[in-house]
Short mmCIF file of C-alpha atoms in Angstrom, two decimals:
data_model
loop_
_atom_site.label_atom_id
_atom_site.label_comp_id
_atom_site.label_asym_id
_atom_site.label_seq_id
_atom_site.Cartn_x
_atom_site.Cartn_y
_atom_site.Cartn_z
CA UNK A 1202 0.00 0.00 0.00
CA UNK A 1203 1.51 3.84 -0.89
CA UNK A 1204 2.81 5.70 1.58
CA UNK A 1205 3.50 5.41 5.50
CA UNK A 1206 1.30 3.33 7.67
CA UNK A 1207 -2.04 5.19 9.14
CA UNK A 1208 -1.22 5.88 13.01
CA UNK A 1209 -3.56 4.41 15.03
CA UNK A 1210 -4.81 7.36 16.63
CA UNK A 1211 -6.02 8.18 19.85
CA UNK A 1212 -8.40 5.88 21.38
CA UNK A 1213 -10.92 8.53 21.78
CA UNK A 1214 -11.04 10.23 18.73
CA UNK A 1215 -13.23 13.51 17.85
CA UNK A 1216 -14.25 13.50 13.88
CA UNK A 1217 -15.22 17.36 13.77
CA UNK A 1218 -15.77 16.86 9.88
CA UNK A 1219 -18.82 15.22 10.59
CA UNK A 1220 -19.79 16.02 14.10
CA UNK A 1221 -18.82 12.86 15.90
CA UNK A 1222 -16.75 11.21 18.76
CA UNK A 1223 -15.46 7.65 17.57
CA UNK A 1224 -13.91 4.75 19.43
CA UNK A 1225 -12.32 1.69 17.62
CA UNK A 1226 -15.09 -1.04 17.24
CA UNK A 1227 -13.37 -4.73 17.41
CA UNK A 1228 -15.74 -5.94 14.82
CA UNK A 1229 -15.47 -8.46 12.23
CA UNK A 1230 -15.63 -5.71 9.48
CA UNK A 1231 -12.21 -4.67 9.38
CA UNK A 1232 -11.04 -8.67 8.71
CA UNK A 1233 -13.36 -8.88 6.17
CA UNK A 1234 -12.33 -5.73 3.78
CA UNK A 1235 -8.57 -6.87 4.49
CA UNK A 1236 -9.38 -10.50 3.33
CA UNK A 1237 -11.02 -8.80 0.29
CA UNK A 1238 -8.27 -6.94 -0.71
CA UNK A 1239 -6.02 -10.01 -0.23
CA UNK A 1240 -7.90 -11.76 -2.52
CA UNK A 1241 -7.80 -9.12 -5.29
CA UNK A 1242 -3.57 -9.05 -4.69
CA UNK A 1243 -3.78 -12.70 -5.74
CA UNK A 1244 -6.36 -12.04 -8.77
CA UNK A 1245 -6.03 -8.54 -9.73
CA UNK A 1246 -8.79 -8.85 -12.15
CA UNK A 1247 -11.25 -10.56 -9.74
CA UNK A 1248 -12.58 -13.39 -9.78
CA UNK A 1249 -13.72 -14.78 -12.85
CA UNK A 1250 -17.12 -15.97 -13.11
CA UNK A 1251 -17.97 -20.01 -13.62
CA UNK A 1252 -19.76 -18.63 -17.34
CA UNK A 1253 -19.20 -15.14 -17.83
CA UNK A 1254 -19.70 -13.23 -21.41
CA UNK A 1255 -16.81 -10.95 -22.77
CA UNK A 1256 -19.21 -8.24 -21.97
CA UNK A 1257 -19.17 -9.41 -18.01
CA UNK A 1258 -15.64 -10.09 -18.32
CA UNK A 1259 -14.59 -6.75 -19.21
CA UNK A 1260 -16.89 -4.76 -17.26
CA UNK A 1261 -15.51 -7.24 -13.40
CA UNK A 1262 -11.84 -6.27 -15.09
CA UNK A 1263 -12.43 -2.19 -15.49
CA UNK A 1264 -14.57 -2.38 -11.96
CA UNK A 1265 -11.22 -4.07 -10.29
CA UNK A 1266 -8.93 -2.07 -12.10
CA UNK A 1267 -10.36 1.35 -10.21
CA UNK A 1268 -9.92 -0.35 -6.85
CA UNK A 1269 -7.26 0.40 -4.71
CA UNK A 1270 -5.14 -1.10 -1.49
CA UNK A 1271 -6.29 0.62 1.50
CA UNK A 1272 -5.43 0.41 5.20
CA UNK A 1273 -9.63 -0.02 6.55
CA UNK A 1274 -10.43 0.20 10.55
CA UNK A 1275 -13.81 0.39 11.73
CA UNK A 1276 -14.82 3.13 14.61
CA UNK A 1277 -18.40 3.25 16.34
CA UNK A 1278 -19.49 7.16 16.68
CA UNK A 1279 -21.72 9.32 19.15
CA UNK A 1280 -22.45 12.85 19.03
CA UNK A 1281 -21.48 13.28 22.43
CA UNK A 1282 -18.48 12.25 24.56
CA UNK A 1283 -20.83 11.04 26.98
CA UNK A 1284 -22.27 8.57 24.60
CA UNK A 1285 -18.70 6.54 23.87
CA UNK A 1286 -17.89 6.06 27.24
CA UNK A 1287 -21.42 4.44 27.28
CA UNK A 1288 -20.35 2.17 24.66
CA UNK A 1289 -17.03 1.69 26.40
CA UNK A 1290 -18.94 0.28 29.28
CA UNK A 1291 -21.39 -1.64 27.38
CA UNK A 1292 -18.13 -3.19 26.19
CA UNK A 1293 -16.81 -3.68 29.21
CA UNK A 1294 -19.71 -5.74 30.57
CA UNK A 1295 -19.50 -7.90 27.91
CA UNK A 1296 -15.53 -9.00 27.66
CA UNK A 1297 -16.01 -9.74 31.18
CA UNK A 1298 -18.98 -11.27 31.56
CA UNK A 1299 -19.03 -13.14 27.89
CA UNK A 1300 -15.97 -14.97 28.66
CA UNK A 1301 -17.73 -17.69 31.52
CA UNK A 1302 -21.01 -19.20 31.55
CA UNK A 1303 -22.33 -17.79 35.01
CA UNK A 1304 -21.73 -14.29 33.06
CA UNK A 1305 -23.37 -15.09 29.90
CA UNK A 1306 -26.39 -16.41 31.81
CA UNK A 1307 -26.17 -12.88 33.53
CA UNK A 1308 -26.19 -10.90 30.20
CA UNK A 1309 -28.98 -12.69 28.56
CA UNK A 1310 -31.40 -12.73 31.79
CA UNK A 1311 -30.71 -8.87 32.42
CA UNK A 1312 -29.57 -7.19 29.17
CA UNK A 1313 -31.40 -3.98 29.87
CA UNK A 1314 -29.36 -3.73 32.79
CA UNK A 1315 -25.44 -4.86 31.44
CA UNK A 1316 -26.55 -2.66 27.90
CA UNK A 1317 -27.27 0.44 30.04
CA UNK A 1318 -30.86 0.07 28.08
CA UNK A 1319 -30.00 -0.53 24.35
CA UNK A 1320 -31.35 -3.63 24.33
CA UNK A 1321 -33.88 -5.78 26.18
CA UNK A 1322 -35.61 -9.04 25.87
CA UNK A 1323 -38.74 -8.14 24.38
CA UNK A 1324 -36.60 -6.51 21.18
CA UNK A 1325 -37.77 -3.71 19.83
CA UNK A 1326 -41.38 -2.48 18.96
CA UNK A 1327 -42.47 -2.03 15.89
CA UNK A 1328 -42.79 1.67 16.26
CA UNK A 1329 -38.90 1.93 17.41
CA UNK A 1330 -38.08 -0.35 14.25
CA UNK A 1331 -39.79 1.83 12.11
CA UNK A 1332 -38.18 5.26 13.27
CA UNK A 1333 -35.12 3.60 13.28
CA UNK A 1334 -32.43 4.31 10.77
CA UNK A 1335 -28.44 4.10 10.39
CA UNK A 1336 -25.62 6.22 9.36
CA UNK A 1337 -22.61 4.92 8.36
CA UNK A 1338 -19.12 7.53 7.46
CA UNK A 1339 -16.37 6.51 5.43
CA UNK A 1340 -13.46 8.57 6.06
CA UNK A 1341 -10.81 8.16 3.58
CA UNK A 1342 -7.53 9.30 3.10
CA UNK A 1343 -4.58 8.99 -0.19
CA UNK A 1344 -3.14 10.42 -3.19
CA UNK A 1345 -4.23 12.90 -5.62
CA UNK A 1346 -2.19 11.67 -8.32
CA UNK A 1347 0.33 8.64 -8.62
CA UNK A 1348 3.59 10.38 -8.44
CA UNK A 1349 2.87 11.66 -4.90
CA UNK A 1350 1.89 8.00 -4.13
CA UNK A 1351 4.91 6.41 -5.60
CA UNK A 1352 7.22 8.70 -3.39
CA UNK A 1353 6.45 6.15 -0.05
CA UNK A 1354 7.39 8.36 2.63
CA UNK A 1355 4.73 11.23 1.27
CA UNK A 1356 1.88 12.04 3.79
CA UNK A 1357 -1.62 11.61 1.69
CA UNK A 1358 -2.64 14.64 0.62
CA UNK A 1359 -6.55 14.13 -0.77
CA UNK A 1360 -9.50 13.33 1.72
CA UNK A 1361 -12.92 11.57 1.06
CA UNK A 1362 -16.48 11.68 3.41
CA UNK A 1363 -18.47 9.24 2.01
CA UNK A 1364 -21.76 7.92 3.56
CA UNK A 1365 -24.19 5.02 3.79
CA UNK A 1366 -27.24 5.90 5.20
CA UNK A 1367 -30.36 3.58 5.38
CA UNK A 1368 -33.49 2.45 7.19
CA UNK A 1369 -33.17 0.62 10.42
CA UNK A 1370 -30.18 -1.50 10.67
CA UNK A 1371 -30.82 -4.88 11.91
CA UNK A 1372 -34.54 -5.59 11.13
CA UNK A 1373 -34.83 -3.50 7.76
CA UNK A 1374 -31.76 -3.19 5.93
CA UNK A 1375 -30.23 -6.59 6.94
CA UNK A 1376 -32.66 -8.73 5.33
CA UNK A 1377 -33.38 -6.17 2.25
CA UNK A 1378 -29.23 -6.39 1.69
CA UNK A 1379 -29.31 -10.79 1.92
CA UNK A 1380 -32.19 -10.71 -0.38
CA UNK A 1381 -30.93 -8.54 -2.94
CA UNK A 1382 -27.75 -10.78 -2.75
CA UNK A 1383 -29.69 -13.85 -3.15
CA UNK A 1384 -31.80 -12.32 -6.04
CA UNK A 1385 -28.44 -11.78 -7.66
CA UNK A 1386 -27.35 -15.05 -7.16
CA UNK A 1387 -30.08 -16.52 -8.68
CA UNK A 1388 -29.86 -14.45 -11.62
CA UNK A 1389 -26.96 -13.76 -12.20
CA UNK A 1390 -24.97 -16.89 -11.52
CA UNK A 1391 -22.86 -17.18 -14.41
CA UNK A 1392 -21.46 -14.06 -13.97
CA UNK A 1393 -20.15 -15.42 -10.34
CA UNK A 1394 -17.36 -17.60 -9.07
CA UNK A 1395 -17.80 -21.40 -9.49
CA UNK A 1396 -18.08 -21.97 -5.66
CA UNK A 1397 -15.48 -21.17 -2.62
CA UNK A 1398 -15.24 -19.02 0.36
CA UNK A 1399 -15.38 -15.82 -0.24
CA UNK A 1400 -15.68 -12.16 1.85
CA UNK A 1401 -18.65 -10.77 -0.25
CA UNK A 1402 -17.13 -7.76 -1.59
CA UNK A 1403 -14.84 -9.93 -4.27
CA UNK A 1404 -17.64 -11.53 -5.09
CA UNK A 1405 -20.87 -9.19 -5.35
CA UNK A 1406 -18.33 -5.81 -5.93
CA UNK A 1407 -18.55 -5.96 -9.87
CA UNK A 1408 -22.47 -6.70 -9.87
CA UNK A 1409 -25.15 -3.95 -9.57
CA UNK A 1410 -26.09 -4.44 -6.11
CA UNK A 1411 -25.41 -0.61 -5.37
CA UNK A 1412 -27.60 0.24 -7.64
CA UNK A 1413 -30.37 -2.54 -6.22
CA UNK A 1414 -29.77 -1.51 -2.58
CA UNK A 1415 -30.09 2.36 -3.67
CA UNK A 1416 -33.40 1.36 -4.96
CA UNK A 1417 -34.56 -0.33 -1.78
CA UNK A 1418 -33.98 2.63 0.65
CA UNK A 1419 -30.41 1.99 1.43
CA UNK A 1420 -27.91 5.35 0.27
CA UNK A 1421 -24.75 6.10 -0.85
CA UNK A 1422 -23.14 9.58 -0.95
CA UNK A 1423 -20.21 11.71 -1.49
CA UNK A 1424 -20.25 14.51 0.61
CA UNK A 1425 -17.02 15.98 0.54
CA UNK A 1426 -13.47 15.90 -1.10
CA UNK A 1427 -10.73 18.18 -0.34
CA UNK A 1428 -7.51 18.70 0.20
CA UNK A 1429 -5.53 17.93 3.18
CA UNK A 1430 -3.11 21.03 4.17
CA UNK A 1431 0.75 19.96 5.12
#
């Protein structure tokens, strides 16, 4: 990847950009986007599909070809200070009390309590579901041009805000994104790999579920580019 490693920051971290506090988030995510990108190192073009057309062929090899290395890390965000060190103790309770049985038994019979009232055994109403919605930011940081990129020890120069934005995240948009998936892998098969595991962005990334998600209530948006100042 171009350029010095991304410092890992502060744990705490204040985005003023875009109006939030963050803390890292040990999620799966982060694995995921880095087994992605491994994958597209060892098949630059992507992977080829089990029946694909020349037309399919060249349209996964231009998609891959505008895709490039990143360092990815995955922060949860509040609008208040007050609200991460809520999340930091929602954490808490759970590395220490997920790791034995007795504690387990504690989070699932009071999770109200241990989740400082996020969550709570009846789930959510319908009325919460429905006012519901998430926000996702993608921060991003790199080169404006590739002689700046090829010089290794040059700070980035160019930043990115992207966003996701959608309807409720668990109940709504999870099962709108697996069927959308599914619906392309029913109809599109032949455009897909044979068979394997995969992370799902080699695999769905040259398709047009963007375009089928943005048509189900589910975002995606540039909101700013500019230039980072030395």
């Amino acid at each position: 990847i171009p350029g010095p490693s991304p410092s890992k920051g502060e744990t705490i971290e204040h985005q003023k950009k875009i109006g939030l506090w963050s803390v890292v988030l040990p999620s799966a995510d982060a694995s995921v986007v880095r087994r992605t990108l491994s994958t597209l190192t060892e098949n630059p073009n992507g992977l080829p599909g089990s029946n694909e057309s020349s037309e399919t062929v060249a349209k996964r090899e231009a998609f891959w070809s505008s895709v490039k290395p990143a360092h990815f890390g995955v922060k949860i965000g509040e609008k208040s200070l007050l609200g991460i060190l809520r999340i930091i103790m929602v954490g808490v309770f759970i590395g220490l009390l997920g790791n034995n049985s007795f504690g387990r038994r504690l989070l699932l019979k009071f999770p109200s309590l241990f989740s400082l009232g996020w969550f709570k055994k009846n789930g959510p109403t319908e009325e919460e579901v429905e006012s519901a919605s998430f926000k996702m930011w993608f921060v991003g940081r790199g080169y404006s041009n590739e002689s700046l990129a090829s010089q290794g020890s040059t700070k980035p120069d160019l930043e990115i805000v992207t966003r996701v934005t959608g309807p409720e995240i668990g109940y709504v948009a999870t099962p709108i994104i697996i069927v959308q998936c599914a619906l392309i892998l029913l109809s599109q098969r032949n455009n897909l790999p044979k068979g394997g595991v995969y992370p799902p962005g080699i695999v769905f990334g040259p398709t047009d579920l963007q375009q089928r998600l943005q048509q189900n209530g589910i975002s995606f948006d540039v909101v700013s580019k500019s230039t980072i100042s030395s």
